[in-house]
CSV table of C-alpha atoms in Angstrom, one decimal:
chain,number,residue,atom,x,y,z
A,1,UNK,CA,5.9,30.6,12.4
A,2,UNK,CA,9.2,31.8,12.0
A,3,UNK,CA,10.8,30.8,8.7
A,4,UNK,CA,14.5,29.9,10.2
A,5,UNK,CA,12.4,27.4,12.6
A,6,UNK,CA,10.4,25.9,9.8
A,7,UNK,CA,13.5,25.5,7.4
A,8,UNK,CA,15.5,23.8,10.5
A,9,UNK,CA,12.7,21.6,10.7
A,10,UNK,CA,12.7,20.6,7.0
A,11,UNK,CA,16.2,19.8,6.9
A,12,UNK,CA,16.0,17.7,9.8
A,13,UNK,CA,13.4,16.0,8.2
A,14,UNK,CA,15.0,15.4,5.3
A,15,UNK,CA,18.5,14.6,6.4
A,16,UNK,CA,19.6,10.7,5.8
A,17,UNK,CA,20.9,8.5,8.6
A,18,UNK,CA,21.4,11.0,9.5
A,19,UNK,CA,16.7,11.4,31.8
A,20,UNK,CA,16.2,7.8,32.1
A,21,UNK,CA,13.7,5.5,33.6
A,22,UNK,CA,12.4,1.7,34.2
A,23,UNK,CA,9.7,0.2,32.5
A,24,UNK,CA,7.1,2.9,32.7
A,25,UNK,CA,6.6,6.1,30.4
A,26,UNK,CA,8.3,8.8,31.7
A,27,UNK,CA,8.5,12.4,30.7
A,28,UNK,CA,10.5,13.7,27.5
A,29,UNK,CA,13.7,15.8,27.7
A,30,UNK,CA,14.2,15.6,24.0
A,31,UNK,CA,11.7,13.0,21.8
A,32,UNK,CA,8.8,10.6,21.1
A,33,UNK,CA,6.5,11.5,24.0
A,34,UNK,CA,2.8,10.8,24.4
A,35,UNK,CA,-0.1,9.0,25.8
A,36,UNK,CA,0.3,6.0,23.6
A,37,UNK,CA,1.8,2.7,24.3
A,38,UNK,CA,5.1,2.4,22.7
A,39,UNK,CA,5.3,-0.9,21.6
A,40,UNK,CA,3.1,-4.3,21.2
A,41,UNK,CA,4.0,-7.5,20.5
A,42,UNK,CA,2.5,-9.1,17.7
A,43,UNK,CA,1.8,-13.0,17.0
A,44,UNK,CA,-1.0,-12.7,14.5
A,45,UNK,CA,-1.7,-12.7,10.7
A,46,UNK,CA,0.4,-10.7,8.7
A,47,UNK,CA,-1.1,-8.1,6.1
A,48,UNK,CA,0.4,-10.2,3.5
A,49,UNK,CA,-1.9,-11.1,0.2
A,50,UNK,CA,-1.4,-14.7,-0.5
A,51,UNK,CA,-0.1,-15.3,-4.1
A,52,UNK,CA,0.9,-11.7,-3.6
A,53,UNK,CA,4.5,-10.5,-4.6
A,54,UNK,CA,5.3,-9.7,-1.1
A,55,UNK,CA,4.5,-13.6,-0.3
A,56,UNK,CA,7.2,-15.3,1.5
A,57,UNK,CA,9.3,-17.6,-1.1
A,58,UNK,CA,10.7,-20.6,0.5
A,59,UNK,CA,13.2,-23.0,-1.4
A,60,UNK,CA,14.6,-25.3,0.4
A,61,UNK,CA,16.1,-27.5,-2.4
A,62,UNK,CA,19.2,-24.4,-2.5
A,63,UNK,CA,20.0,-24.8,1.2
A,64,UNK,CA,23.6,-26.0,2.2
A,65,UNK,CA,25.0,-29.3,3.0
A,66,UNK,CA,25.7,-30.3,6.5
A,67,UNK,CA,29.4,-29.8,4.9
A,68,UNK,CA,28.9,-26.8,3.7
A,69,UNK,CA,27.8,-25.2,6.8
A,70,UNK,CA,31.2,-26.4,8.6
A,71,UNK,CA,33.7,-23.6,8.8
A,72,UNK,CA,31.0,-20.6,9.6
A,73,UNK,CA,30.2,-18.8,12.9
A,74,UNK,CA,26.7,-20.4,14.3
A,75,UNK,CA,25.3,-17.3,15.3
A,76,UNK,CA,25.6,-13.2,14.6
A,77,UNK,CA,24.7,-11.4,18.3
A,78,UNK,CA,25.5,-8.1,16.9
A,79,UNK,CA,26.0,-5.7,13.4
A,80,UNK,CA,29.1,-6.0,11.8
A,81,UNK,CA,29.6,-9.6,14.3
A,82,UNK,CA,30.9,-8.2,17.5
A,83,UNK,CA,31.2,-5.6,19.5
A,84,UNK,CA,34.1,-4.7,17.9
A,85,UNK,CA,32.5,-4.3,14.5
A,86,UNK,CA,35.4,-7.3,13.0
A,87,UNK,CA,33.7,-9.8,10.9
A,88,UNK,CA,36.5,-12.1,10.2
A,89,UNK,CA,36.1,-15.8,10.4
A,90,UNK,CA,39.3,-17.9,9.2
A,91,UNK,CA,38.7,-21.6,8.4
A,92,UNK,CA,40.7,-24.7,9.0
A,93,UNK,CA,43.3,-26.0,6.6
A,94,UNK,CA,40.8,-29.2,6.2
A,95,UNK,CA,38.4,-27.1,5.5
A,96,UNK,CA,36.3,-27.6,1.6
A,97,UNK,CA,38.3,-26.2,-1.3
A,98,UNK,CA,35.7,-23.6,-2.1
A,99,UNK,CA,35.7,-22.5,1.5
A,100,UNK,CA,39.2,-21.9,2.0
A,101,UNK,CA,39.9,-20.5,-2.2
A,102,UNK,CA,36.6,-18.6,-1.8
A,103,UNK,CA,33.6,-18.5,-4.5
A,104,UNK,CA,32.4,-15.1,-6.5
A,105,UNK,CA,28.9,-14.7,-7.7
A,106,UNK,CA,26.4,-11.5,-7.5
A,107,UNK,CA,22.6,-11.7,-6.4
A,108,UNK,CA,20.5,-9.3,-7.6
A,109,UNK,CA,17.2,-8.1,-5.2
A,110,UNK,CA,14.3,-7.2,-5.9
A,111,UNK,CA,15.3,-3.6,-7.2
A,112,UNK,CA,18.6,-4.0,-8.3
A,113,UNK,CA,20.6,-1.5,-10.6
A,114,UNK,CA,22.3,-2.7,-12.8
A,115,UNK,CA,26.1,-2.5,-11.7
A,116,UNK,CA,27.9,-1.5,-14.2
A,117,UNK,CA,25.7,1.6,-14.6
A,118,UNK,CA,28.4,4.2,-12.2
A,119,UNK,CA,25.2,6.7,-11.5
A,120,UNK,CA,22.4,6.2,-9.6
A,121,UNK,CA,19.0,6.2,-10.3
A,122,UNK,CA,17.6,9.5,-10.1
A,123,UNK,CA,20.9,11.6,-10.5
A,124,UNK,CA,19.6,14.0,-13.0
A,125,UNK,CA,16.2,14.4,-10.6
A,126,UNK,CA,18.5,14.7,-7.4
A,127,UNK,CA,22.2,15.4,-8.5
A,128,UNK,CA,24.5,12.3,-8.3
A,129,UNK,CA,25.6,13.6,-4.4
A,130,UNK,CA,21.9,13.7,-2.8
A,131,UNK,CA,20.9,10.2,-5.3
A,132,UNK,CA,23.6,8.3,-3.9
A,133,UNK,CA,22.7,8.2,-0.2
A,134,UNK,CA,18.9,8.1,-1.5
A,135,UNK,CA,20.0,4.8,-3.1
A,136,UNK,CA,21.0,3.6,-0.1
A,137,UNK,CA,18.1,4.7,1.8
A,138,UNK,CA,15.1,3.8,0.2
A,139,UNK,CA,16.5,0.7,-2.5
A,140,UNK,CA,19.8,-1.0,-1.8
A,141,UNK,CA,21.8,-2.8,1.2
A,142,UNK,CA,22.4,0.2,3.9
A,143,UNK,CA,24.8,-2.2,5.8
A,144,UNK,CA,26.8,-5.6,5.3
A,145,UNK,CA,25.3,-9.1,5.1
A,146,UNK,CA,25.4,-12.1,7.9
A,147,UNK,CA,27.2,-15.3,7.5
A,148,UNK,CA,25.9,-18.1,9.6
A,149,UNK,CA,26.0,-21.8,9.0
A,150,UNK,CA,26.7,-21.8,5.3
A,151,UNK,CA,24.0,-19.1,4.6
A,152,UNK,CA,24.2,-15.0,4.0
A,153,UNK,CA,21.3,-13.4,5.1
A,154,UNK,CA,20.9,-10.0,3.5
A,155,UNK,CA,18.0,-7.1,5.0
A,156,UNK,CA,17.5,-4.6,2.1
A,157,UNK,CA,15.7,-0.6,2.0
A,158,UNK,CA,13.7,-3.0,-0.8
A,159,UNK,CA,11.8,-4.1,1.8
A,160,UNK,CA,13.0,-7.7,1.6
A,161,UNK,CA,14.5,-10.1,3.8
A,162,UNK,CA,16.8,-12.6,1.8
A,163,UNK,CA,18.8,-16.1,2.8
A,164,UNK,CA,21.2,-17.2,-0.2
A,165,UNK,CA,23.4,-20.3,-0.3
A,166,UNK,CA,26.8,-19.1,0.7
A,167,UNK,CA,28.6,-21.0,-1.9
A,168,UNK,CA,26.1,-20.7,-5.0
A,169,UNK,CA,24.7,-17.5,-4.3
A,170,UNK,CA,20.8,-19.1,-4.6
A,171,UNK,CA,18.2,-18.1,-2.8
A,172,UNK,CA,16.9,-20.1,-0.2
A,173,UNK,CA,13.9,-17.9,0.8
A,174,UNK,CA,12.9,-14.1,0.7
A,175,UNK,CA,10.5,-12.4,2.7
A,176,UNK,CA,8.9,-9.0,3.3
A,177,UNK,CA,7.3,-9.3,6.5
A,178,UNK,CA,6.0,-5.6,7.4
A,179,UNK,CA,5.8,-2.3,5.1
A,180,UNK,CA,9.0,-0.8,5.8
A,181,UNK,CA,12.8,-0.7,5.2
A,182,UNK,CA,15.0,-3.1,6.6
A,183,UNK,CA,18.0,-1.1,6.7
A,184,UNK,CA,20.1,-3.3,9.3
A,185,UNK,CA,22.4,-6.4,9.6
A,186,UNK,CA,20.1,-10.0,10.6
A,187,UNK,CA,20.9,-11.1,13.8
A,188,UNK,CA,20.9,-14.9,14.4
A,189,UNK,CA,20.4,-16.8,17.2
A,190,UNK,CA,18.9,-20.8,17.9
A,191,UNK,CA,16.6,-21.3,15.1
A,192,UNK,CA,15.3,-17.3,14.7
A,193,UNK,CA,16.8,-14.2,12.3
A,194,UNK,CA,15.9,-11.0,13.4
A,195,UNK,CA,15.7,-7.8,11.4
A,196,UNK,CA,15.1,-4.3,12.4
A,197,UNK,CA,12.0,-2.1,10.5
A,198,UNK,CA,12.8,1.6,10.1
A,199,UNK,CA,12.9,4.2,7.8
A,200,UNK,CA,14.6,7.7,7.7
A,201,UNK,CA,11.7,9.4,7.4
A,202,UNK,CA,9.8,12.0,9.4
A,203,UNK,CA,5.8,12.2,9.1
A,204,UNK,CA,5.7,16.3,8.4
A,205,UNK,CA,3.5,16.5,11.4
A,206,UNK,CA,6.3,15.5,13.4
A,207,UNK,CA,8.2,17.5,11.5
A,208,UNK,CA,5.9,20.8,12.1
A,209,UNK,CA,6.1,19.4,16.2
A,210,UNK,CA,10.0,19.8,15.7
A,211,UNK,CA,9.8,23.3,14.5
A,212,UNK,CA,7.4,24.8,17.6
A,213,UNK,CA,9.0,22.5,20.7
A,214,UNK,CA,12.6,21.0,19.4
A,215,UNK,CA,10.9,17.5,20.1
A,216,UNK,CA,10.0,14.9,17.9
A,217,UNK,CA,9.7,10.9,16.9
A,218,UNK,CA,11.5,9.3,13.5
A,219,UNK,CA,9.2,6.6,12.1
A,220,UNK,CA,6.4,7.6,13.9
A,221,UNK,CA,3.1,7.7,11.9
A,222,UNK,CA,5.2,7.2,8.9
A,223,UNK,CA,5.1,2.9,8.6
A,224,UNK,CA,5.1,0.4,10.7
A,225,UNK,CA,8.1,-0.3,12.7
A,226,UNK,CA,10.0,-2.6,15.3
A,227,UNK,CA,11.8,-6.0,15.3
A,228,UNK,CA,10.6,-9.1,13.5
A,229,UNK,CA,11.4,-12.5,14.4
A,230,UNK,CA,11.5,-15.7,11.3
A,231,UNK,CA,12.4,-19.1,11.1
A,232,UNK,CA,16.4,-19.1,10.0
A,233,UNK,CA,15.8,-21.8,7.9
A,234,UNK,CA,12.2,-21.1,6.6
A,235,UNK,CA,11.9,-17.5,6.5
A,236,UNK,CA,8.6,-18.3,8.4
A,237,UNK,CA,7.2,-15.0,10.5
A,238,UNK,CA,7.3,-16.0,14.3
A,239,UNK,CA,6.4,-12.7,15.6
A,240,UNK,CA,6.4,-8.6,15.8
A,241,UNK,CA,7.9,-6.4,18.1
A,242,UNK,CA,6.2,-3.3,17.0
A,243,UNK,CA,7.2,0.2,17.9
A,244,UNK,CA,6.4,4.1,17.8
A,245,UNK,CA,9.5,5.0,16.2
A,246,UNK,CA,11.7,3.6,13.9
A,247,UNK,CA,13.6,0.6,14.7
A,248,UNK,CA,16.4,1.5,12.3
A,249,UNK,CA,19.2,0.3,14.3
A,250,UNK,CA,20.4,-3.4,14.6
A,251,UNK,CA,19.5,-4.7,17.7
A,252,UNK,CA,22.1,-6.6,19.6
A,253,UNK,CA,21.3,-10.4,21.0
A,254,UNK,CA,22.8,-11.2,24.5
A,255,UNK,CA,21.4,-13.2,27.2
A,256,UNK,CA,18.5,-14.3,25.5
A,257,UNK,CA,17.2,-10.6,24.8
A,258,UNK,CA,17.1,-8.5,22.5
A,259,UNK,CA,18.5,-4.9,23.0
A,260,UNK,CA,16.7,-2.3,20.5
A,261,UNK,CA,16.7,1.5,20.3
A,262,UNK,CA,14.2,3.3,18.5
A,263,UNK,CA,13.2,6.9,17.0
A,264,UNK,CA,11.1,7.8,19.4
A,265,UNK,CA,14.1,8.0,22.0
A,266,UNK,CA,13.2,4.2,23.5
A,267,UNK,CA,15.4,1.7,24.6
A,268,UNK,CA,13.9,-2.2,25.0
A,269,UNK,CA,15.0,-5.5,26.2
A,270,UNK,CA,12.8,-8.2,24.3
A,271,UNK,CA,12.6,-11.2,25.4
A,272,UNK,CA,14.1,-13.3,22.0
A,273,UNK,CA,12.4,-16.1,22.2
A,274,UNK,CA,8.3,-14.6,21.7
A,275,UNK,CA,9.0,-11.1,21.4
A,276,UNK,CA,7.4,-9.6,24.8
A,277,UNK,CA,9.0,-6.8,26.4
A,278,UNK,CA,11.5,-7.4,29.5
A,279,UNK,CA,12.1,-3.7,30.3
A,280,UNK,CA,11.5,-0.3,28.7
A,281,UNK,CA,13.8,2.9,28.9
A,282,UNK,CA,13.2,6.3,27.3
A,283,UNK,CA,16.6,7.6,27.3
A,284,UNK,CA,15.3,10.6,24.7
A,285,UNK,CA,17.1,11.6,21.1
A,286,UNK,CA,16.5,9.9,17.8
A,287,UNK,CA,18.4,6.5,17.1
A,288,UNK,CA,19.1,6.3,13.6
A,289,UNK,CA,22.2,3.7,12.3
A,290,UNK,CA,23.6,3.4,15.4
A,291,UNK,CA,23.2,0.2,16.8
A,292,UNK,CA,23.4,-0.9,20.1
A,293,UNK,CA,25.9,-3.4,21.7
A,294,UNK,CA,26.3,-5.9,24.5
A,295,UNK,CA,29.7,-5.9,26.6
A,296,UNK,CA,30.2,-7.4,29.7
A,297,UNK,CA,26.5,-7.0,31.1
A,298,UNK,CA,25.8,-3.6,29.8
A,299,UNK,CA,24.4,-2.0,26.8
A,300,UNK,CA,25.9,0.7,24.8
A,301,UNK,CA,24.3,2.8,22.0
A,302,UNK,CA,24.2,6.7,21.1
A,303,UNK,CA,21.7,8.9,19.8
A,304,UNK,CA,21.3,12.0,18.0
A,305,UNK,CA,19.3,15.2,17.9
A,306,UNK,CA,20.4,14.9,21.9
A,307,UNK,CA,23.6,13.8,21.4
A,308,UNK,CA,25.1,11.2,24.1
A,309,UNK,CA,26.3,7.7,24.2
A,310,UNK,CA,24.3,5.8,26.6
A,311,UNK,CA,25.5,3.0,29.0
A,312,UNK,CA,22.7,1.1,30.3
A,313,UNK,CA,22.6,-1.7,32.7
A,314,UNK,CA,21.7,-5.5,30.5
A,315,UNK,CA,19.6,-6.9,33.0
A,316,UNK,CA,17.4,-3.3,34.1
A,317,UNK,CA,17.7,-0.8,31.8
A,318,UNK,CA,18.8,1.4,34.2
A,319,UNK,CA,21.2,4.6,32.8
A,320,UNK,CA,24.5,3.9,34.4
A,321,UNK,CA,26.2,6.9,32.7
A,322,UNK,CA,25.8,9.1,29.4
A,323,UNK,CA,28.6,11.1,27.9
A,324,UNK,CA,29.1,13.4,24.8
A,325,UNK,CA,30.4,14.9,22.4
A,326,UNK,CA,30.9,18.7,22.2
A,327,UNK,CA,29.7,20.2,19.2
A,328,UNK,CA,28.0,17.1,17.5
A,329,UNK,CA,25.7,17.9,14.3
A,330,UNK,CA,22.2,16.9,14.3
A,331,UNK,CA,22.4,13.1,13.2
A,332,UNK,CA,25.7,12.9,13.2
A,333,UNK,CA,26.4,11.0,16.3
A,334,UNK,CA,23.5,8.7,16.2
A,335,UNK,CA,24.6,7.4,12.4
A,336,UNK,CA,27.6,5.9,14.5
A,337,UNK,CA,27.5,3.0,16.5
A,338,UNK,CA,30.3,2.9,19.5
A,339,UNK,CA,32.6,0.1,19.9
A,340,UNK,CA,33.8,-1.7,23.0
A,341,UNK,CA,36.9,-3.5,23.4
A,342,UNK,CA,39.4,-3.9,26.5
A,343,UNK,CA,36.9,-1.8,28.8
A,344,UNK,CA,37.2,1.8,26.2
A,345,UNK,CA,34.5,2.8,24.3
A,346,UNK,CA,35.4,4.4,21.1
A,347,UNK,CA,32.3,6.4,19.5
A,348,UNK,CA,33.0,9.4,16.3
A,349,UNK,CA,30.8,11.8,14.8
A,350,UNK,CA,30.4,15.0,12.7
A,351,UNK,CA,30.9,18.1,14.9
A,352,UNK,CA,31.5,22.0,14.8
A,353,UNK,CA,29.7,22.9,11.8
A,354,UNK,CA,30.6,26.4,9.8
A,355,UNK,CA,30.4,27.7,6.7
A,356,UNK,CA,33.5,28.5,4.8
A,357,UNK,CA,33.0,30.4,1.1
A,358,UNK,CA,29.2,29.5,1.7
A,359,UNK,CA,29.1,25.8,2.1
A,360,UNK,CA,28.5,24.0,5.1
A,361,UNK,CA,31.6,22.1,7.1
A,362,UNK,CA,32.7,19.5,9.9
A,363,UNK,CA,35.3,18.2,11.6
A,364,UNK,CA,34.8,14.7,12.4
A,365,UNK,CA,35.4,13.8,16.0
A,366,UNK,CA,36.3,10.7,17.8
A,367,UNK,CA,36.3,10.1,21.8
A,368,UNK,CA,37.8,7.3,23.5
A,369,UNK,CA,35.5,6.7,26.8
A,370,UNK,CA,36.2,4.2,29.8
A,371,UNK,CA,33.3,1.3,29.5
A,372,UNK,CA,33.3,1.4,33.4
A,373,UNK,CA,32.8,4.9,34.0
A,374,UNK,CA,32.0,7.0,30.6
A,375,UNK,CA,35.2,9.3,31.4
A,376,UNK,CA,36.7,10.5,28.2
A,377,UNK,CA,40.4,8.9,28.0
A,378,UNK,CA,41.3,10.5,25.0
A,379,UNK,CA,39.8,12.5,22.2
A,380,UNK,CA,41.1,13.5,18.4
A,381,UNK,CA,40.1,15.3,15.1
A,382,UNK,CA,40.2,13.1,12.0
A,383,UNK,CA,39.9,17.1,10.1
A,384,UNK,CA,37.4,19.2,8.5
A,385,UNK,CA,35.7,18.9,5.2
A,386,UNK,CA,32.2,19.2,3.9
A,387,UNK,CA,29.1,18.1,5.5
A,388,UNK,CA,28.2,14.9,3.8
A,389,UNK,CA,24.5,14.9,2.8
A,390,UNK,CA,24.2,11.4,4.4
A,391,UNK,CA,25.3,8.8,7.0
A,392,UNK,CA,27.8,11.3,8.0
A,393,UNK,CA,30.1,9.2,10.4
A,394,UNK,CA,32.0,6.2,9.8
A,395,UNK,CA,31.9,3.2,12.2
A,396,UNK,CA,34.9,2.0,14.0
A,397,UNK,CA,36.2,-1.4,13.9
A,398,UNK,CA,38.8,-2.5,17.1
A,399,UNK,CA,41.4,-5.1,16.2
A,400,UNK,CA,44.3,-5.9,18.8
A,401,UNK,CA,44.5,-2.9,20.7
A,402,UNK,CA,44.1,-0.6,17.3
A,403,UNK,CA,41.3,1.5,16.3
A,404,UNK,CA,40.3,2.1,12.8
A,405,UNK,CA,37.9,4.3,11.5
A,406,UNK,CA,36.8,6.1,8.4
A,407,UNK,CA,35.0,9.2,7.8
A,408,UNK,CA,33.3,11.0,5.0
A,409,UNK,CA,33.5,14.4,5.5
A,410,UNK,CA,37.2,14.0,4.0
A,411,UNK,CA,37.3,10.6,2.9
A,412,UNK,CA,40.2,9.4,4.6
A,413,UNK,CA,41.1,5.6,7.1
A,414,UNK,CA,42.7,6.8,10.4
A,415,UNK,CA,44.4,3.7,12.6
A,416,UNK,CA,45.2,5.0,16.3
A,417,UNK,CA,46.2,3.7,19.4
A,418,UNK,CA,43.4,2.0,21.5
A,419,UNK,CA,44.5,3.5,25.0
A,420,UNK,CA,46.1,6.5,23.9
A,421,UNK,CA,44.2,7.8,20.5
A,422,UNK,CA,48.0,8.3,18.8
A,423,UNK,CA,47.9,8.7,15.1
A,424,UNK,CA,49.1,5.7,13.5
A,425,UNK,CA,48.5,6.3,9.9
A,426,UNK,CA,46.1,8.5,7.9
A,427,UNK,CA,45.0,6.5,4.4
A,428,UNK,CA,42.6,8.8,1.6
A,429,UNK,CA,40.3,6.9,-0.2
A,430,UNK,CA,40.8,6.6,-4.1
A,431,UNK,CA,38.1,8.6,-6.1
A,432,UNK,CA,35.7,9.3,-3.0
A,433,UNK,CA,33.1,10.7,-5.0
A,434,UNK,CA,30.6,13.5,-4.5
A,435,UNK,CA,29.1,12.0,-1.3
A,436,UNK,CA,32.3,10.9,0.2
A,437,UNK,CA,33.4,8.0,1.5
A,438,UNK,CA,34.7,6.2,4.7
A,439,UNK,CA,31.4,5.1,5.9
A,440,UNK,CA,31.7,1.1,7.0
A,441,UNK,CA,34.0,-0.5,9.5
A,442,UNK,CA,37.1,-2.6,7.9
A,443,UNK,CA,37.5,-5.9,8.2
A,444,UNK,CA,41.5,-7.5,9.8
A,445,UNK,CA,41.9,-10.9,8.4
A,446,UNK,CA,45.8,-12.3,8.5
A,447,UNK,CA,47.1,-9.3,8.6
A,448,UNK,CA,46.0,-7.6,6.0
A,449,UNK,CA,43.0,-4.8,6.1
A,450,UNK,CA,39.7,-4.8,3.6
A,451,UNK,CA,38.1,-2.0,3.4
A,452,UNK,CA,34.5,-1.6,0.9
A,453,UNK,CA,33.9,1.7,0.0
A,454,UNK,CA,32.7,3.3,-2.9
A,455,UNK,CA,32.6,0.8,-5.4
A,456,UNK,CA,35.4,-0.9,-4.6
A,457,UNK,CA,37.3,-3.4,-2.1
A,458,UNK,CA,40.5,-2.5,-1.1
A,459,UNK,CA,43.3,-4.2,0.6
A,460,UNK,CA,45.8,-2.5,3.0
A,461,UNK,CA,48.3,-3.0,5.0
A,462,UNK,CA,47.7,-2.6,8.4
A,463,UNK,CA,50.4,-1.2,9.6
A,464,UNK,CA,51.3,1.6,6.9
A,465,UNK,CA,47.9,1.9,5.2
A,466,UNK,CA,50.0,1.0,1.9
A,467,UNK,CA,47.8,-0.1,-1.0
A,468,UNK,CA,47.8,-4.3,-1.1
A,469,UNK,CA,45.5,-4.4,-3.9
A,470,UNK,CA,41.5,-3.6,-4.9
A,471,UNK,CA,39.1,-4.8,-7.2
A,472,UNK,CA,35.7,-3.2,-8.9
A,473,UNK,CA,32.4,-4.3,-7.7
A,474,UNK,CA,30.4,-1.6,-8.8
A,475,UNK,CA,27.6,-0.1,-7.6
A,476,UNK,CA,28.2,1.6,-4.1
A,477,UNK,CA,28.8,0.3,-1.0
A,478,UNK,CA,26.8,2.2,2.1
A,479,UNK,CA,27.9,1.8,5.8
A,480,UNK,CA,29.1,-1.7,4.7
A,481,UNK,CA,32.0,-4.3,6.4
A,482,UNK,CA,33.2,-6.7,4.1
A,483,UNK,CA,32.1,-10.3,6.0
A,484,UNK,CA,35.2,-12.6,5.9
A,485,UNK,CA,34.4,-16.3,6.2
A,486,UNK,CA,37.7,-18.6,4.7
A,487,UNK,CA,38.5,-17.4,1.2
A,488,UNK,CA,35.6,-15.4,0.3
A,489,UNK,CA,34.1,-11.8,0.9
A,490,UNK,CA,30.7,-11.6,1.2
A,491,UNK,CA,29.0,-7.4,0.6
A,492,UNK,CA,26.0,-5.8,0.4
A,493,UNK,CA,25.6,-3.2,-2.0
A,494,UNK,CA,23.6,-0.1,-2.7
A,495,UNK,CA,22.5,-0.9,-5.7
A,496,UNK,CA,20.6,-3.6,-4.2
A,497,UNK,CA,22.6,-6.8,-4.6
A,498,UNK,CA,24.4,-9.4,-2.7
A,499,UNK,CA,28.4,-9.4,-3.4
A,500,UNK,CA,30.6,-13.2,-3.0
A,501,UNK,CA,34.2,-11.8,-4.1
A,502,UNK,CA,36.9,-14.5,-3.5
A,503,UNK,CA,40.0,-12.4,-1.1
A,504,UNK,CA,42.6,-13.4,-3.8
A,505,UNK,CA,40.9,-11.0,-6.0
A,506,UNK,CA,41.4,-8.5,-3.6
A,507,UNK,CA,44.4,-9.6,-2.6
A,508,UNK,CA,47.0,-10.8,-4.5
A,509,UNK,CA,49.3,-12.0,-1.6
A,510,UNK,CA,46.4,-14.2,-0.2
A,511,UNK,CA,46.6,-18.0,-0.2
A,512,UNK,CA,43.4,-20.1,0.9
């Protein structure tokens, strides 16, 4: 076999987060076809030993009181809370003092690495640049946290999901329903919390398959993949929707259904009450961290390897349009979830890979598209820099007609007019580190922009990007947004911690 082809396949396997139809399996043009069923709904017993280390822990005495549930959102339907990726929730002036003024605590998850340790585990073997994303992918929290009814929910790559009291940081329940990494942002609706399970890994047989055919499926035969439903109050297992390829992306909830994309190139709608499949569409490509969003009866998502943004009808799964970004690099497009607001879809990706002085470099390209037709409305280039080792793009956020987006390529955040793409400002992340910074979406809250990247949380002037304040947390933040409720910022950490920080410790001008 050609060594260059094998090398290309191995790079695909090792990189980190790095024609459609309805219901029936279709002939693939990119990934994930076989004669095997693509999914199964499971309601039986899970392979978890009673009294073993993976059994569910439930501590009802730590649940919040009714008074401490007030002021929080009552559901969480999408990654980063909504289709705009802005997880900000102000509270009323008569809310409890703790909620207005904020609380501070750190909760150590199952594989917590000391926040005071500036270097990741395994840096001597992998080198710091590679060890940083490996820790995010297999040990800590890849995304941020969910805040619902006084409870903070988190998924961790340590294979556990957690529910904590938002005020005290005390554990309410912990569960590990499936032997796989949990890389998403818990979705909460009704009495259920939904988790997505899937690893960045490729089975070696699929690496060889990719070398020979250019087709593969991420996560298939690697471990058990899918979407898990737990009782939100107790963590008790309800059902599992098993999928062929990984289900790393966070599902989107709407119309009583969950919309899921996978590493086998499939998109599903499943009944949120029982996990049964409503429809299935094979689009091809590979889902990485590009989480579906729902907007006005349509589902938007992006895939990598065959890089496209797709718009599907939420009722039928029919592909209404697809659009690409020219020159998108391997997993780059699938590392970023699209955002939608005011009839406009925004997607970014690393693109146009070139070698300069022996180093791989890329641009970060942003495209805005019509949510109705997919027509490109504007395109922008955020600049060239080194190809990041993993999680190659930056999750965008939209607020009040402005797109805020970062990139680890040259470790900047930019603000652009949503309708025209006009550049409003560029902010360079200080002390970005060897793997780059700027992956997570910013959060707009009460006239201030908050960014969590590297070991810091920053407060910026959203009109000028002037630094207002910063707070050192420690560890590292992956594709993490600040989730803000009242006076507290809640975060997930790659060092396998859940953090709560008073807003006033980041922004000295904040008044609760």
